[in-house]
mmCIF file of C-alpha atoms in Angstrom:
data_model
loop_
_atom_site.group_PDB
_atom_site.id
_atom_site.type_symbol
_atom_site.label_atom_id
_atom_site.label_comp_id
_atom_site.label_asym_id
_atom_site.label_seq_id
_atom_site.Cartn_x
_atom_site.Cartn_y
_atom_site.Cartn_z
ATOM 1 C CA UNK A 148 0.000 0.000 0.000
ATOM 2 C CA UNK A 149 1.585 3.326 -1.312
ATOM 3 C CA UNK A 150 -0.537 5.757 1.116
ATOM 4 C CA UNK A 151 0.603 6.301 4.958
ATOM 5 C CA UNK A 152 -1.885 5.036 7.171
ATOM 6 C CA UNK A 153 -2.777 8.264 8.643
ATOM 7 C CA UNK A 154 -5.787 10.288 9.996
ATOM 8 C CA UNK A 155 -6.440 13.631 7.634
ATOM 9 C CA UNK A 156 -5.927 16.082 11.223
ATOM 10 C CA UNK A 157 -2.658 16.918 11.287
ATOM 11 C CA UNK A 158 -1.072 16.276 14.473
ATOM 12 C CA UNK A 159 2.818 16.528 13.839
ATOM 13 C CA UNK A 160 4.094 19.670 14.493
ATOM 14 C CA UNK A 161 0.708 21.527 15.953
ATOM 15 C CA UNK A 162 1.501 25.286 16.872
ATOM 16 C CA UNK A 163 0.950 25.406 20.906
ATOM 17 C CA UNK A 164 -2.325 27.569 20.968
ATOM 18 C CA UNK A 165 -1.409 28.783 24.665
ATOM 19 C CA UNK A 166 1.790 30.525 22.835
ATOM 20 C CA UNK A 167 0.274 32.474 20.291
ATOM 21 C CA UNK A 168 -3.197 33.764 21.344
ATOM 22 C CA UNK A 169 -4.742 36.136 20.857
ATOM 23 C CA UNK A 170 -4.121 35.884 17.160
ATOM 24 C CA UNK A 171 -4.404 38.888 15.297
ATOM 25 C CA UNK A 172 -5.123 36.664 12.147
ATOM 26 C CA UNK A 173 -6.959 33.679 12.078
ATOM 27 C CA UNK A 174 -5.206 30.289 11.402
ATOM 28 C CA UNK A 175 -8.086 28.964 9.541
ATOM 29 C CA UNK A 176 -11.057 30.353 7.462
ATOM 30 C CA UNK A 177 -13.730 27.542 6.418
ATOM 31 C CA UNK A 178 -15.917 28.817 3.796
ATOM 32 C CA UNK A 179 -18.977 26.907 2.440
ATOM 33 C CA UNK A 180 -19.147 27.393 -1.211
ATOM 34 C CA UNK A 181 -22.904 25.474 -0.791
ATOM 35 C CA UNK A 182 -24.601 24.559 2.079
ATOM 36 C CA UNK A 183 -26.699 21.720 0.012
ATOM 37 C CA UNK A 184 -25.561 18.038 -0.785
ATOM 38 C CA UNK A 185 -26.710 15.543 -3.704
ATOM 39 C CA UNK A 186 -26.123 13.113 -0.391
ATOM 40 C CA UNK A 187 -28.585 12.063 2.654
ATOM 41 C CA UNK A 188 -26.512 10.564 5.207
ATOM 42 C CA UNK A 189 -28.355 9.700 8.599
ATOM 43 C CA UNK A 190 -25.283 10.741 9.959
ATOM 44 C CA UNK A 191 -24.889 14.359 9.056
ATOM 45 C CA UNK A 192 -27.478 16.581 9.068
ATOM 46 C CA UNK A 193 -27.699 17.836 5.706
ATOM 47 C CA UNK A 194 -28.868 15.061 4.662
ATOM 48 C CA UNK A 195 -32.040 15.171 6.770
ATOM 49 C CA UNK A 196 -34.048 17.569 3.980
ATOM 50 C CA UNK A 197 -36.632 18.273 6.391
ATOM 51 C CA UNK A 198 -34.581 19.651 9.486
ATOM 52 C CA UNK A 199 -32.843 21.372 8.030
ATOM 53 C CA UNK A 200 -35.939 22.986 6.368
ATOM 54 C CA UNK A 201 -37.308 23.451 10.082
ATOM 55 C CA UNK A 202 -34.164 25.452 10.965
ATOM 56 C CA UNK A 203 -35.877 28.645 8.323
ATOM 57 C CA UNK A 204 -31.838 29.049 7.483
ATOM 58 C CA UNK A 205 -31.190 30.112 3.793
ATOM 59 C CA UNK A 206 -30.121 27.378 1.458
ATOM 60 C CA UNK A 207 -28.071 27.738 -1.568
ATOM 61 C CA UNK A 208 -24.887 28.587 -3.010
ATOM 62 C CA UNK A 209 -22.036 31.201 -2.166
ATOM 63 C CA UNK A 210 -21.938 34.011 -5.497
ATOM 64 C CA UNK A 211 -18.583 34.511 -6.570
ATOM 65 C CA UNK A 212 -18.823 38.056 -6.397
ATOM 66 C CA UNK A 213 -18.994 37.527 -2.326
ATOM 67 C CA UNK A 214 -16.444 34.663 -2.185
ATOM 68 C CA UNK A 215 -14.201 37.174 -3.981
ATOM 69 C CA UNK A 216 -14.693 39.778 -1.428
ATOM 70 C CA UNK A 217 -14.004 37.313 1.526
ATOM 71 C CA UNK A 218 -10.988 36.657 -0.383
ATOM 72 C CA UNK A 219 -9.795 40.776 -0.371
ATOM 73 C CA UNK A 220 -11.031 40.955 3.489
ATOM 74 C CA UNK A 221 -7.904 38.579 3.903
ATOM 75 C CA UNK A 222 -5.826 41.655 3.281
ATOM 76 C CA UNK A 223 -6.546 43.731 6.226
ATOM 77 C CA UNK A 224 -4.987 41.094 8.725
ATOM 78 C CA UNK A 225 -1.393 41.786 9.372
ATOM 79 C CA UNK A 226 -0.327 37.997 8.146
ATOM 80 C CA UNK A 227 -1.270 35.623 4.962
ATOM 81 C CA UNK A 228 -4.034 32.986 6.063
ATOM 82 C CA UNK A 229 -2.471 29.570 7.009
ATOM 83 C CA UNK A 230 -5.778 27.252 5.849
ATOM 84 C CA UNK A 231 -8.504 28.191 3.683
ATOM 85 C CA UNK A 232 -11.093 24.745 3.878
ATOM 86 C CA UNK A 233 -13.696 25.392 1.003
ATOM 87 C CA UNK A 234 -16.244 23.204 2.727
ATOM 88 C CA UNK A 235 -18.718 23.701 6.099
ATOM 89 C CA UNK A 236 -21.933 21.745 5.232
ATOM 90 C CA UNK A 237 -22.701 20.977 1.555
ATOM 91 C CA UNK A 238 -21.032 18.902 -1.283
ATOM 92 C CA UNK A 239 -18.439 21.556 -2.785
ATOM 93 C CA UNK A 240 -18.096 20.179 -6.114
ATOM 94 C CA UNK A 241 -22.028 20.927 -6.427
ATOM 95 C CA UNK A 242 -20.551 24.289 -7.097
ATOM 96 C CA UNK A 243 -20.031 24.639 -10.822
ATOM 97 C CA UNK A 244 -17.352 27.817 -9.989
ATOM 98 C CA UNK A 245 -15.227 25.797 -6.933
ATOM 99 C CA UNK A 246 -12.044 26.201 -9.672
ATOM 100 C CA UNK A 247 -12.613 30.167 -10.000
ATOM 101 C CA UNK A 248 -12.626 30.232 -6.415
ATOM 102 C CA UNK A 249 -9.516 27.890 -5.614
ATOM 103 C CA UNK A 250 -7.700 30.070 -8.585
ATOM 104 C CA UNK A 251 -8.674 33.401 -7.193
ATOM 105 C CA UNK A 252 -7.703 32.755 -3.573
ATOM 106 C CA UNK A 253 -4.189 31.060 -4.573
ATOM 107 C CA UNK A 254 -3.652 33.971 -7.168
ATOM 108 C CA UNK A 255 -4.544 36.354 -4.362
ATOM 109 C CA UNK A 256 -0.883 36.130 -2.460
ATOM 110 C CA UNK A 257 -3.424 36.124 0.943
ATOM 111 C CA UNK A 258 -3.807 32.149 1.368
ATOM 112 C CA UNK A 259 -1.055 29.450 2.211
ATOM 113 C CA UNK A 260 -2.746 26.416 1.860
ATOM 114 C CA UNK A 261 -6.299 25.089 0.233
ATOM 115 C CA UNK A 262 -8.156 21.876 0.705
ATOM 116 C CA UNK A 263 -11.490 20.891 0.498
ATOM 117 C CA UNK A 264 -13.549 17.764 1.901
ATOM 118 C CA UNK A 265 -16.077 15.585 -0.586
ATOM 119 C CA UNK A 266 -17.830 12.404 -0.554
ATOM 120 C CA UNK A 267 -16.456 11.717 -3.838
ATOM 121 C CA UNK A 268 -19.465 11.000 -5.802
ATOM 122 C CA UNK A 269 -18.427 14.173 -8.448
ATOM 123 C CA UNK A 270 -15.134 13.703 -8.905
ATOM 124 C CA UNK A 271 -15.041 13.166 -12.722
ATOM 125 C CA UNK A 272 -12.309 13.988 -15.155
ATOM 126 C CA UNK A 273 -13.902 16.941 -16.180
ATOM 127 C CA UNK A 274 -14.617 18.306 -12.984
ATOM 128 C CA UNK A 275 -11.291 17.101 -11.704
ATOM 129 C CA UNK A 276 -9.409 19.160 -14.336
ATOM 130 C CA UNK A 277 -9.869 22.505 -13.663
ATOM 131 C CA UNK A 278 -10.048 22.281 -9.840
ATOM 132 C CA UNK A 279 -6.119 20.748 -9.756
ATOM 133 C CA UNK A 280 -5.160 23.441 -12.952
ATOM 134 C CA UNK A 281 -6.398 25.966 -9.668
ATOM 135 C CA UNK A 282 -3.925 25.068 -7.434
ATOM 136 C CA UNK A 283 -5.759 23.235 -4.943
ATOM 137 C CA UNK A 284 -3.275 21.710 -1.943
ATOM 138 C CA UNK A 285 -5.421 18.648 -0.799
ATOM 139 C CA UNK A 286 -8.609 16.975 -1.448
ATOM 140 C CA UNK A 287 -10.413 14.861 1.245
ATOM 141 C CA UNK A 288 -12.731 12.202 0.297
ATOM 142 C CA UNK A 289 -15.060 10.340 2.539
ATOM 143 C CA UNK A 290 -15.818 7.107 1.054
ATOM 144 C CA UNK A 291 -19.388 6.190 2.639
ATOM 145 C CA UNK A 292 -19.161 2.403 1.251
ATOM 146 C CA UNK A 293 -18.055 -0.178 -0.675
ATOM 147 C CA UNK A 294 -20.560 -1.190 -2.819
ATOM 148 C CA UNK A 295 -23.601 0.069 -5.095
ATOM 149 C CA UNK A 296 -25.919 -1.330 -2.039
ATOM 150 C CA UNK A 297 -23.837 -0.093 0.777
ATOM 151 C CA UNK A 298 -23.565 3.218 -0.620
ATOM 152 C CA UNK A 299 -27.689 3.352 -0.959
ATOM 153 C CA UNK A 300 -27.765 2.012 2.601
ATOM 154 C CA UNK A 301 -25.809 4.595 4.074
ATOM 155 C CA UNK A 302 -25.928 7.476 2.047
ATOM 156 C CA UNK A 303 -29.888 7.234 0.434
ATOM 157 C CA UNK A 304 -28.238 7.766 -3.088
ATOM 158 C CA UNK A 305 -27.460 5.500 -6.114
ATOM 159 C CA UNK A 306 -23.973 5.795 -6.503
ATOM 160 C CA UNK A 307 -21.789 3.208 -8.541
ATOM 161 C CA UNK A 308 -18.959 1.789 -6.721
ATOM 162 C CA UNK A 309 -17.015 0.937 -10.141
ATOM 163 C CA UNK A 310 -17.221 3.982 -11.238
ATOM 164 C CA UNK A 311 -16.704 5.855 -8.178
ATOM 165 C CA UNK A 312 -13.614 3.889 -7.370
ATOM 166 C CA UNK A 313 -12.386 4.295 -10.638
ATOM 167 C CA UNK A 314 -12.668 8.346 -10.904
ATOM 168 C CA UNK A 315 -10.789 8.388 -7.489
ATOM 169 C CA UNK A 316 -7.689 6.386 -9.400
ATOM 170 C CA UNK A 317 -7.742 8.710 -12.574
ATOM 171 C CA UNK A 318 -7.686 11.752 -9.762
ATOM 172 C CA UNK A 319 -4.452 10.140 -8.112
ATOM 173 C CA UNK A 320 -2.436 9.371 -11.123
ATOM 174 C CA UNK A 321 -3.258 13.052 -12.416
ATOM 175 C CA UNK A 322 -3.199 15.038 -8.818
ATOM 176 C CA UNK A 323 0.158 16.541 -9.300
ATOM 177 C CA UNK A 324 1.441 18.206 -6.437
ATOM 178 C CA UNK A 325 -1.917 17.603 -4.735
ATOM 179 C CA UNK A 326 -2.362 15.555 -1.564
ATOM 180 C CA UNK A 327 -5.591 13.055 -1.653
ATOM 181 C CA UNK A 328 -6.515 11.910 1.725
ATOM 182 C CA UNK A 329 -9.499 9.194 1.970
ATOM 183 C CA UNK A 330 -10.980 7.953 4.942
ATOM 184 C CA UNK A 331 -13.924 6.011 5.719
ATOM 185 C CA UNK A 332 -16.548 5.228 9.401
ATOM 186 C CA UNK A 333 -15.101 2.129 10.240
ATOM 187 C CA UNK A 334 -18.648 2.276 11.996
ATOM 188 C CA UNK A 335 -20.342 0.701 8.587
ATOM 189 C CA UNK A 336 -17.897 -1.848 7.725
ATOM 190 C CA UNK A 337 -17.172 -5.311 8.879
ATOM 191 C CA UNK A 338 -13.155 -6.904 9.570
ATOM 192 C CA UNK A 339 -13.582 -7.962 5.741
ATOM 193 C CA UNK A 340 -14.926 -4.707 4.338
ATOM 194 C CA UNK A 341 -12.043 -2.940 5.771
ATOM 195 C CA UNK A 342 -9.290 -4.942 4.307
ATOM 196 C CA UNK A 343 -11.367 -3.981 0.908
ATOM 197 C CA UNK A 344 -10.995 -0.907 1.559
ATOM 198 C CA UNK A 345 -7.436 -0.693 1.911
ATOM 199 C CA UNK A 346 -7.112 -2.943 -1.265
ATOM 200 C CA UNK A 347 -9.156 -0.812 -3.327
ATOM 201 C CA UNK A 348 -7.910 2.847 -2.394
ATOM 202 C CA UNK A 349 -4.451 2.021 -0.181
ATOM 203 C CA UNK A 350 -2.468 2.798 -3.615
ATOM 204 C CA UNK A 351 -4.610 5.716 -4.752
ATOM 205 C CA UNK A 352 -4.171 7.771 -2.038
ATOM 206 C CA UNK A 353 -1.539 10.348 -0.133
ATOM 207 C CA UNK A 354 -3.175 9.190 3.375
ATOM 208 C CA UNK A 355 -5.655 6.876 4.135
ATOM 209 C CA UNK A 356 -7.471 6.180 7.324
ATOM 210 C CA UNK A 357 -10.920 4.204 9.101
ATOM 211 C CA UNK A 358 -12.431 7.105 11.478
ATOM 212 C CA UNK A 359 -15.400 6.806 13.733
ATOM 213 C CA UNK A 360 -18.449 8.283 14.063
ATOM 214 C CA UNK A 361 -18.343 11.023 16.669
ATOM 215 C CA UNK A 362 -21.357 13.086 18.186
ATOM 216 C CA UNK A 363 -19.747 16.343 16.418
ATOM 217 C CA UNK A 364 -22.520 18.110 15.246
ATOM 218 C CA UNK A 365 -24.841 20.230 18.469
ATOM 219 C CA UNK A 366 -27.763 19.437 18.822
ATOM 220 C CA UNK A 367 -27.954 15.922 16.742
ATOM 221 C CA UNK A 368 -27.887 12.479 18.043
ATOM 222 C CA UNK A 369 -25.853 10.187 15.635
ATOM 223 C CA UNK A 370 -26.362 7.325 17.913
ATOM 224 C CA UNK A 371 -30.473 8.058 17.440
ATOM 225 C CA UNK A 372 -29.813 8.539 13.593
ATOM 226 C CA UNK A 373 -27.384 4.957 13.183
ATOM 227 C CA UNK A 374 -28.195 3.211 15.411
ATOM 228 C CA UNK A 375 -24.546 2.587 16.324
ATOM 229 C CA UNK A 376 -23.155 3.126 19.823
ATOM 230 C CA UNK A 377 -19.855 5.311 20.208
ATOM 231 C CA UNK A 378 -17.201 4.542 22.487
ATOM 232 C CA UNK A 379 -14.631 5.940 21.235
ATOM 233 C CA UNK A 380 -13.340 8.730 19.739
ATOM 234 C CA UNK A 381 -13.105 9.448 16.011
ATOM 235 C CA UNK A 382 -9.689 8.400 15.506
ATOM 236 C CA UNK A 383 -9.820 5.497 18.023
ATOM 237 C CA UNK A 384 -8.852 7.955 20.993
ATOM 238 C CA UNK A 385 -9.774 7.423 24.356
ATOM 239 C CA UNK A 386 -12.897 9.945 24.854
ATOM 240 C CA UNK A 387 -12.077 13.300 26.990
ATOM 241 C CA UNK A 388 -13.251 16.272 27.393
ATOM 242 C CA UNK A 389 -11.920 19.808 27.248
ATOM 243 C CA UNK A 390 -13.811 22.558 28.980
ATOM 244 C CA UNK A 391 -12.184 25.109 26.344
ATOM 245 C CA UNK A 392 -13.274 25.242 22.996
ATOM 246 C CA UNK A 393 -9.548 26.118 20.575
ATOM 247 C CA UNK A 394 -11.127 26.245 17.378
ATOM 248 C CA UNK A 395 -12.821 29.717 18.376
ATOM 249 C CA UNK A 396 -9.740 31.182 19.230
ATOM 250 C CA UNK A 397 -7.840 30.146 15.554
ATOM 251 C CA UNK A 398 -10.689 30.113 13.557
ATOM 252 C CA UNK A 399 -14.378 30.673 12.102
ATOM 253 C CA UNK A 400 -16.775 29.669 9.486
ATOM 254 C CA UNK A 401 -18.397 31.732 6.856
ATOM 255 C CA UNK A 402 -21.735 30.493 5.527
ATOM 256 C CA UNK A 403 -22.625 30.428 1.714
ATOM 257 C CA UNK A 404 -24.676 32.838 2.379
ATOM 258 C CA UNK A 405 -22.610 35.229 3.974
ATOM 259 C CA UNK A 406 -23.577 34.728 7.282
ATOM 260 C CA UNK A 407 -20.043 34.124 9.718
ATOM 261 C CA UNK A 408 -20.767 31.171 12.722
ATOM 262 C CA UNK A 409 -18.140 31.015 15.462
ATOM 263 C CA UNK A 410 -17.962 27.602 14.581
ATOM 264 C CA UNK A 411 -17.752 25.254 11.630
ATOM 265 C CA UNK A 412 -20.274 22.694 12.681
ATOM 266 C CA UNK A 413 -22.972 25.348 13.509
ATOM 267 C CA UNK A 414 -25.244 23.301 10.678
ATOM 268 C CA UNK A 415 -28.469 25.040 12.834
ATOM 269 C CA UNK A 416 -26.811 28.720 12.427
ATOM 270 C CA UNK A 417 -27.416 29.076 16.273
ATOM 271 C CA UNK A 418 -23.310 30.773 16.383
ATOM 272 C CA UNK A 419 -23.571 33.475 14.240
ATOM 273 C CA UNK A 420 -21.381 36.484 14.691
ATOM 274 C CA UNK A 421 -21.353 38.427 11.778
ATOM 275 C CA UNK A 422 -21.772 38.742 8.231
ATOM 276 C CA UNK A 423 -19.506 39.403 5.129
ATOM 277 C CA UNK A 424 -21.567 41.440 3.005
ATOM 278 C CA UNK A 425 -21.480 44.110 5.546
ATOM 279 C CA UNK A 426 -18.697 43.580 7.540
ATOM 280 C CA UNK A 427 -15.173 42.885 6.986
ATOM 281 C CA UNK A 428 -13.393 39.606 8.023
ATOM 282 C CA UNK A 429 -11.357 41.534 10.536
ATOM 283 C CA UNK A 430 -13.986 43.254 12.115
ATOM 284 C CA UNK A 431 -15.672 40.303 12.640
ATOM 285 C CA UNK A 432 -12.943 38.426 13.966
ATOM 286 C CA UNK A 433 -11.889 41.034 17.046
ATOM 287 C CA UNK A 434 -15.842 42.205 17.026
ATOM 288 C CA UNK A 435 -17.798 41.869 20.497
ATOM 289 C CA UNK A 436 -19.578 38.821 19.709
ATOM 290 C CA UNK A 437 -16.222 36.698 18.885
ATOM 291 C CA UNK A 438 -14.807 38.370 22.325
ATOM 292 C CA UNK A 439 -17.476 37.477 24.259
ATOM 293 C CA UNK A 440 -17.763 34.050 23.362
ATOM 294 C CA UNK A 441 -13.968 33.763 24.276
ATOM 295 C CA UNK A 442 -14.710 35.311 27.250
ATOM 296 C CA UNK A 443 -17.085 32.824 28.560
ATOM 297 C CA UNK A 444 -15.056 29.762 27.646
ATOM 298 C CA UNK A 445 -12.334 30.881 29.221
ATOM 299 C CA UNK A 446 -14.087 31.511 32.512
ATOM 300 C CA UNK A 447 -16.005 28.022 32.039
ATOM 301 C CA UNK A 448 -18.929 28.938 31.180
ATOM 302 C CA UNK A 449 -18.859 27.414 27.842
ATOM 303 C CA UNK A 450 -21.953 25.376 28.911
ATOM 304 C CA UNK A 451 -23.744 27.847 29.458
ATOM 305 C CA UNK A 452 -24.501 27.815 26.117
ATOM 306 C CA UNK A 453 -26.811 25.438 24.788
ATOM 307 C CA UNK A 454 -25.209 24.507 21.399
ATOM 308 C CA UNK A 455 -21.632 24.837 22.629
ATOM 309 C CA UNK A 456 -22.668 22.854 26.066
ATOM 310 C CA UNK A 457 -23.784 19.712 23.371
ATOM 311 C CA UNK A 458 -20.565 19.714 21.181
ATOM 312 C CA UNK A 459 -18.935 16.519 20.536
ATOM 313 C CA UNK A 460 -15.972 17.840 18.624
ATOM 314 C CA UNK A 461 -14.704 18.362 22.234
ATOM 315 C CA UNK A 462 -14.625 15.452 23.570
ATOM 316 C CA UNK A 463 -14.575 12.923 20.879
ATOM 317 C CA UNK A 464 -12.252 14.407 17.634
ATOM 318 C CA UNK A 465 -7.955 15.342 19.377
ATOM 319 C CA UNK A 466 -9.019 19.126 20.029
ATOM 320 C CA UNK A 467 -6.153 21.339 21.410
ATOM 321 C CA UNK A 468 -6.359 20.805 24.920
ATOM 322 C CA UNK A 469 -6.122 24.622 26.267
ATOM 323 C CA UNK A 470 -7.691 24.440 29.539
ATOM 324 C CA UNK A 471 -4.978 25.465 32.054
ATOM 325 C CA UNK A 472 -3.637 27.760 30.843
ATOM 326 C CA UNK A 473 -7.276 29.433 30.766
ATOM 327 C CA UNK A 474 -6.311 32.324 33.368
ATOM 328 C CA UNK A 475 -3.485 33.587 31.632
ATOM 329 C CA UNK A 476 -5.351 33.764 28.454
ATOM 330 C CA UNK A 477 -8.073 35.382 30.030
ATOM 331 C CA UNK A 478 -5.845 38.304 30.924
ATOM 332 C CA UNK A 479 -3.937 38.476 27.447
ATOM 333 C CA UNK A 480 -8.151 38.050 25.748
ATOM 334 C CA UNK A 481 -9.115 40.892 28.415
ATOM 335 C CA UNK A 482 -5.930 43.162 27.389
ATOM 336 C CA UNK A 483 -6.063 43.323 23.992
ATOM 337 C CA UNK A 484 -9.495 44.566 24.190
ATOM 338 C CA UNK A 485 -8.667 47.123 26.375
ATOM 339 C CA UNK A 486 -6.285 48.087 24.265
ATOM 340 C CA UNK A 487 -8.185 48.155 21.176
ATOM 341 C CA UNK A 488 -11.347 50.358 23.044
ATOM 342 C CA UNK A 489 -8.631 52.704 24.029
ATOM 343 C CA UNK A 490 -7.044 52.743 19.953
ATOM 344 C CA UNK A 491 -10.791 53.371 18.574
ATOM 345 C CA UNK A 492 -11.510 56.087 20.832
#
């Protein structure tokens, strides 16, 4: 097998959080270029059609006249953006401009790095093409079976495995500099089904990895939805909790429709603290909402919250484990807005 057997987080080499907040420019930037997906997992909930209906949140795709001015709001930080993930909810290869965004961003001198997560169902040749000829760093792919009927079972869509399988292989021998990562719920499969898996994808593939399910999402029961019961954590980590939340404090999540969430798996838009068509990025990222969120988690009252309070990613999926140095960070959070009040005075 050419591929390392490795998860897609990266955890070699991980900046220590404690020695860099506050940040005065984001690490990462997720940005949904459509919030919609040909897919209807039981496990995510985009693929439940009707709550996400019941949420009243917009539905549709990102213009590229707004993804283009995201992509100028990266100018006003004082450093080039370290991750830009062009996914948050949907299937991005729905989008029929995901290479004119990947080609403005990398043209734009303002983003390091660009990957993107699919479940692989669109990856033809011709959609392929132009979105490598952009520049894009790495493409995920979750592979939600093995098999025409597996695929239906899990996923409520008729996909065929041959010809999924085999668009995966054409991407790999023609990815270039481009890393391909595929991983699969080990949840689904039996002790023979993932030995296929390996077999059929180990050589077509930069990393590849079995994950677990992991109650990730607020607010939505995967072990109601599968049936399955979790025990441990996504990677096969021991489950723990942190009482401080790291991603708000290196990151945020703009929706397709322009919307920003604090957080990337705020499917339910419950986190929002801004929006990009009348704000900038940097606004939004030292405004009062961001600030005060901070502020509570690092007092621990992040429970105090009811969406935040039900977040798996915490406890199930390797976050950065911040919590003592909490008082500290407090005071540096607390300073720099002082600071900043006194500046805009």
């Amino acid at each position: 097998m050419k591929a390392k057997l490795k998860p897609r987080i990266n955890l070699d080499h991980r900046t220590p959080l404690q020695d860099v907040i506050p940040l005065a420019t984001p690490m990462v930037l997720f940005v949904d270029p459509i919030d919609t997906c040909n897919f209807k997992c039981t496990f995510c909930p985009t693929g439940d059609r009707d709550l996400i209906k019941s949420t009243g949140r917009w539905q549709g795709r990102m213009h590229l006249d707004l993804f283009k001015k995201i992509i100028d709001d990266l100018a006003d930080f004082d450093e080039p953006l370290k991750v830009l993930r062009l996914y948050k909810e949907g299937e991005p290869l729905l989008h029929t401009q995901l290479a004119e965004m990947i080609r403005y961003a990398k043209q734009s001198g303002l983003v390091e790095y660009i990957d993107t997560t699919t479940n692989g169902s669109l990856l033809t040749p011709e959609r392929v093409g132009p979105i490598l000829e952009a520049g894009i760093d790495r493409i995920n792919i979750s592979v939600d079976g093995l098999s025409d009927e597996q695929f239906w079972r899990f996923t409520k869509t008729r996909v065929d495995f041959e010809k999924f399988a085999k668009n995966i292989r054409e991407l790999y021998v023609r990815k270039g500099s481009c890393e391909i990562c595929i991983k699969i719920p080990g949840d689904l499969l039996s002790d023979e089904d993932k030995q296929r898996f390996f077999e059929t994808f180990g050589d077509y593939a930069d990393r590849i990895s079995i994950e677990n399910f992991a109650p990730c999402w607020p607010e939505f029961d995967v072990e109601a939805r599968t049936g399955i019961t979790i025990t441990e954590g996504i990677y096969g980590n021991p489950i723990k909790e942190v009482a401080v939340c790291p991603y708000i404090f290196y990151s945020m999540a703009v929706n397709s429709d322009g919307t920003v969430s604090l957080c990337f798996l705020d499917w339910a838009r419950k986190l929002v603290i801004g929006d990009v068509r009348s704000q900038s990025l940097q606004s939004i990222w030292n405004g009062e909402l961001m600030y005060r969120h901070r502020v509570a988690h690092l007092q621990g009252r992040r429970k105090e919250n009811p969406t935040c309070a039900k977040c798996g990613q915490l406890s199930h999926c390797l976050p950065d484990d911040i919590d003592r140095y909490a008082a500290p960070l407090l005071v540096r959070i607390e300073r720099q807005d002082k600071n900043r009040s006194h500046s805009c005075r």
